[in-house]
Amino acid sequence: MLELDKCTDRILPNGLCLRPSRQACSKANACLTCEKFATDATFLPKLTAQQQRTAQLIEERRNAFTARTGQPMGEDNVWLAGRRQEQDALGRIILKLAQTRLADGPPQAVRGAGVDARTDAITRSQHGS
């Protein structure tokens, strides 16, 4: 943690990036499903707000899509699939933090809690479901 304080690019609004300082990031803005992402219960308000904003964004974009095209946005839409993956990752992270939160003591860090969301999405797309 002391070393992370020196690397402001590793401190995220909803957690921390644990990748080595000289390693390039290949995830761009997909931290929630990266195995190098870590967070703890102190970030729960930010994560919960992010989850709510993501749900609102999906609803707004789906409504705009329907208004523009006259058809509902299908679940196979690339943009929507990405947002669903984010929702799933946020849900897993929030659930994991709620399960590991200690009543009397410091918050426990959770690393890679959203990784399963990425793995599940890849498996679903490979099997066509």
mmCIF file of C-alpha atoms in Angstrom:
data_model
loop_
_atom_site.group_PDB
_atom_site.id
_atom_site.type_symbol
_atom_site.label_atom_id
_atom_site.label_comp_id
_atom_site.label_asym_id
_atom_site.label_seq_id
_atom_site.Cartn_x
_atom_site.Cartn_y
_atom_site.Cartn_z
ATOM 1 C CA MET A 1 0.000 0.000 0.000
ATOM 2 C CA LEU A 2 2.884 2.390 0.745
ATOM 3 C CA GLU A 3 4.242 1.894 -2.766
ATOM 4 C CA LEU A 4 0.786 2.420 -4.284
ATOM 5 C CA ASP A 5 0.599 5.846 -2.638
ATOM 6 C CA LYS A 6 3.527 6.893 -4.854
ATOM 7 C CA CYS A 7 1.704 5.775 -8.022
ATOM 8 C CA THR A 8 -1.363 7.965 -8.317
ATOM 9 C CA ASP A 9 -2.354 6.244 -11.566
ATOM 10 C CA ARG A 10 -2.944 3.063 -9.538
ATOM 11 C CA ILE A 11 -5.487 4.654 -7.199
ATOM 12 C CA LEU A 12 -8.889 4.325 -8.819
ATOM 13 C CA PRO A 13 -12.223 5.818 -7.692
ATOM 14 C CA ASN A 14 -13.520 2.339 -6.809
ATOM 15 C CA GLY A 15 -10.358 0.456 -5.807
ATOM 16 C CA LEU A 16 -6.697 -0.056 -6.641
ATOM 17 C CA CYS A 17 -4.705 -1.362 -9.598
ATOM 18 C CA LEU A 18 -2.105 -3.913 -8.487
ATOM 19 C CA ARG A 19 -0.251 -4.310 -11.780
ATOM 20 C CA PRO A 20 3.520 -3.772 -11.589
ATOM 21 C CA SER A 21 4.533 -0.173 -12.229
ATOM 22 C CA ARG A 22 6.481 -0.939 -15.410
ATOM 23 C CA GLN A 23 3.762 -3.148 -16.894
ATOM 24 C CA ALA A 24 1.427 -1.652 -19.499
ATOM 25 C CA CYS A 25 -2.301 -2.006 -18.994
ATOM 26 C CA SER A 26 -4.082 -3.995 -21.686
ATOM 27 C CA LYS A 27 -7.538 -3.598 -20.128
ATOM 28 C CA ALA A 28 -8.030 0.109 -20.894
ATOM 29 C CA ASN A 29 -11.063 0.919 -18.732
ATOM 30 C CA ALA A 30 -12.182 -2.619 -17.846
ATOM 31 C CA CYS A 31 -10.807 -2.691 -14.304
ATOM 32 C CA LEU A 32 -13.816 -4.451 -12.802
ATOM 33 C CA THR A 33 -13.019 -7.658 -14.666
ATOM 34 C CA CYS A 34 -9.228 -7.454 -14.327
ATOM 35 C CA GLU A 35 -7.383 -9.824 -12.008
ATOM 36 C CA LYS A 36 -5.129 -6.899 -10.991
ATOM 37 C CA PHE A 37 -8.070 -4.878 -9.622
ATOM 38 C CA ALA A 38 -8.511 -4.861 -5.846
ATOM 39 C CA THR A 39 -11.003 -3.087 -3.627
ATOM 40 C CA ASP A 40 -12.375 -3.183 -0.101
ATOM 41 C CA ALA A 41 -15.491 -2.184 1.811
ATOM 42 C CA THR A 42 -14.368 1.444 2.050
ATOM 43 C CA PHE A 43 -15.216 1.690 -1.666
ATOM 44 C CA LEU A 44 -18.727 0.183 -1.298
ATOM 45 C CA PRO A 45 -20.544 3.528 -1.647
ATOM 46 C CA LYS A 46 -18.659 4.266 -4.893
ATOM 47 C CA LEU A 47 -19.229 0.736 -6.228
ATOM 48 C CA THR A 48 -22.943 0.842 -5.353
ATOM 49 C CA ALA A 49 -23.321 4.240 -7.029
ATOM 50 C CA GLN A 50 -21.467 2.910 -10.075
ATOM 51 C CA GLN A 51 -23.829 -0.067 -10.203
ATOM 52 C CA GLN A 52 -26.854 2.259 -10.101
ATOM 53 C CA ARG A 53 -25.405 4.576 -12.784
ATOM 54 C CA THR A 54 -24.679 1.584 -15.031
ATOM 55 C CA ALA A 55 -28.265 0.337 -14.703
ATOM 56 C CA GLN A 56 -29.582 3.842 -15.463
ATOM 57 C CA LEU A 57 -27.268 4.190 -18.470
ATOM 58 C CA ILE A 58 -28.447 0.841 -19.860
ATOM 59 C CA GLU A 59 -32.082 1.855 -19.505
ATOM 60 C CA GLU A 60 -31.485 5.255 -21.145
ATOM 61 C CA ARG A 61 -29.510 3.809 -24.057
ATOM 62 C CA ARG A 62 -32.001 1.002 -24.644
ATOM 63 C CA ASN A 63 -34.879 3.518 -24.684
ATOM 64 C CA ALA A 64 -32.954 5.773 -27.089
ATOM 65 C CA PHE A 65 -32.183 2.793 -29.338
ATOM 66 C CA THR A 66 -35.855 1.774 -29.424
ATOM 67 C CA ALA A 67 -36.946 5.366 -30.153
ATOM 68 C CA ARG A 68 -34.407 5.655 -32.976
ATOM 69 C CA THR A 69 -34.878 2.242 -34.610
ATOM 70 C CA GLY A 70 -38.379 1.191 -33.569
ATOM 71 C CA GLN A 71 -36.943 -2.082 -32.247
ATOM 72 C CA PRO A 72 -35.624 -3.033 -28.833
ATOM 73 C CA MET A 73 -31.866 -3.356 -28.400
ATOM 74 C CA GLY A 74 -31.048 -7.066 -28.470
ATOM 75 C CA GLU A 75 -28.994 -8.705 -25.733
ATOM 76 C CA ASP A 76 -26.440 -9.581 -28.441
ATOM 77 C CA ASN A 77 -25.663 -5.869 -28.966
ATOM 78 C CA VAL A 78 -21.916 -5.362 -28.377
ATOM 79 C CA TRP A 79 -22.383 -2.237 -26.257
ATOM 80 C CA LEU A 80 -25.097 -3.860 -24.142
ATOM 81 C CA ALA A 81 -23.053 -7.054 -23.661
ATOM 82 C CA GLY A 82 -20.200 -4.948 -22.282
ATOM 83 C CA ARG A 83 -22.485 -3.110 -19.874
ATOM 84 C CA ARG A 84 -24.067 -6.397 -18.724
ATOM 85 C CA GLN A 85 -20.563 -7.697 -18.029
ATOM 86 C CA GLU A 86 -19.878 -4.583 -15.936
ATOM 87 C CA GLN A 87 -23.154 -5.065 -14.057
ATOM 88 C CA ASP A 88 -22.302 -8.686 -13.350
ATOM 89 C CA ALA A 89 -18.798 -7.779 -12.178
ATOM 90 C CA LEU A 90 -20.106 -5.018 -9.901
ATOM 91 C CA GLY A 91 -22.685 -7.381 -8.444
ATOM 92 C CA ARG A 92 -20.022 -10.002 -7.728
ATOM 93 C CA ILE A 93 -17.657 -7.450 -6.188
ATOM 94 C CA ILE A 94 -20.351 -5.913 -3.969
ATOM 95 C CA LEU A 95 -21.549 -9.355 -2.867
ATOM 96 C CA LYS A 96 -18.008 -10.498 -2.100
ATOM 97 C CA LEU A 97 -17.298 -7.344 -0.096
ATOM 98 C CA ALA A 98 -20.516 -7.802 1.870
ATOM 99 C CA GLN A 99 -19.532 -11.405 2.635
ATOM 100 C CA THR A 100 -15.979 -10.565 3.730
ATOM 101 C CA ARG A 101 -16.672 -7.382 5.665
ATOM 102 C CA LEU A 102 -15.597 -7.718 9.259
ATOM 103 C CA ALA A 103 -17.749 -6.117 11.956
ATOM 104 C CA ASP A 104 -14.805 -5.218 14.209
ATOM 105 C CA GLY A 105 -11.672 -4.600 12.225
ATOM 106 C CA PRO A 106 -10.249 -3.177 9.065
ATOM 107 C CA PRO A 107 -11.983 -3.876 5.760
ATOM 108 C CA GLN A 108 -10.675 -6.927 3.934
ATOM 109 C CA ALA A 109 -9.419 -6.351 0.420
ATOM 110 C CA VAL A 110 -10.941 -8.360 -2.400
ATOM 111 C CA ARG A 111 -8.855 -8.959 -5.487
ATOM 112 C CA GLY A 112 -10.270 -9.936 -8.845
ATOM 113 C CA ALA A 113 -13.824 -10.404 -7.606
ATOM 114 C CA GLY A 114 -15.181 -9.389 -10.999
ATOM 115 C CA VAL A 115 -12.910 -11.730 -12.974
ATOM 116 C CA ASP A 116 -15.542 -14.479 -13.010
ATOM 117 C CA ALA A 117 -17.876 -12.070 -14.812
ATOM 118 C CA ARG A 118 -15.388 -11.816 -17.680
ATOM 119 C CA THR A 119 -14.804 -15.578 -17.739
ATOM 120 C CA ASP A 120 -18.545 -16.300 -17.679
ATOM 121 C CA ALA A 121 -19.196 -13.824 -20.513
ATOM 122 C CA ILE A 122 -16.482 -15.415 -22.661
ATOM 123 C CA THR A 123 -17.822 -18.909 -21.964
ATOM 124 C CA ARG A 124 -21.388 -17.826 -22.823
ATOM 125 C CA SER A 125 -20.280 -16.226 -26.104
ATOM 126 C CA GLN A 126 -18.271 -19.326 -27.097
ATOM 127 C CA HIS A 127 -21.241 -21.583 -26.430
ATOM 128 C CA GLY A 128 -23.762 -19.271 -28.099
ATOM 129 C CA SER A 129 -25.946 -18.743 -25.055
#
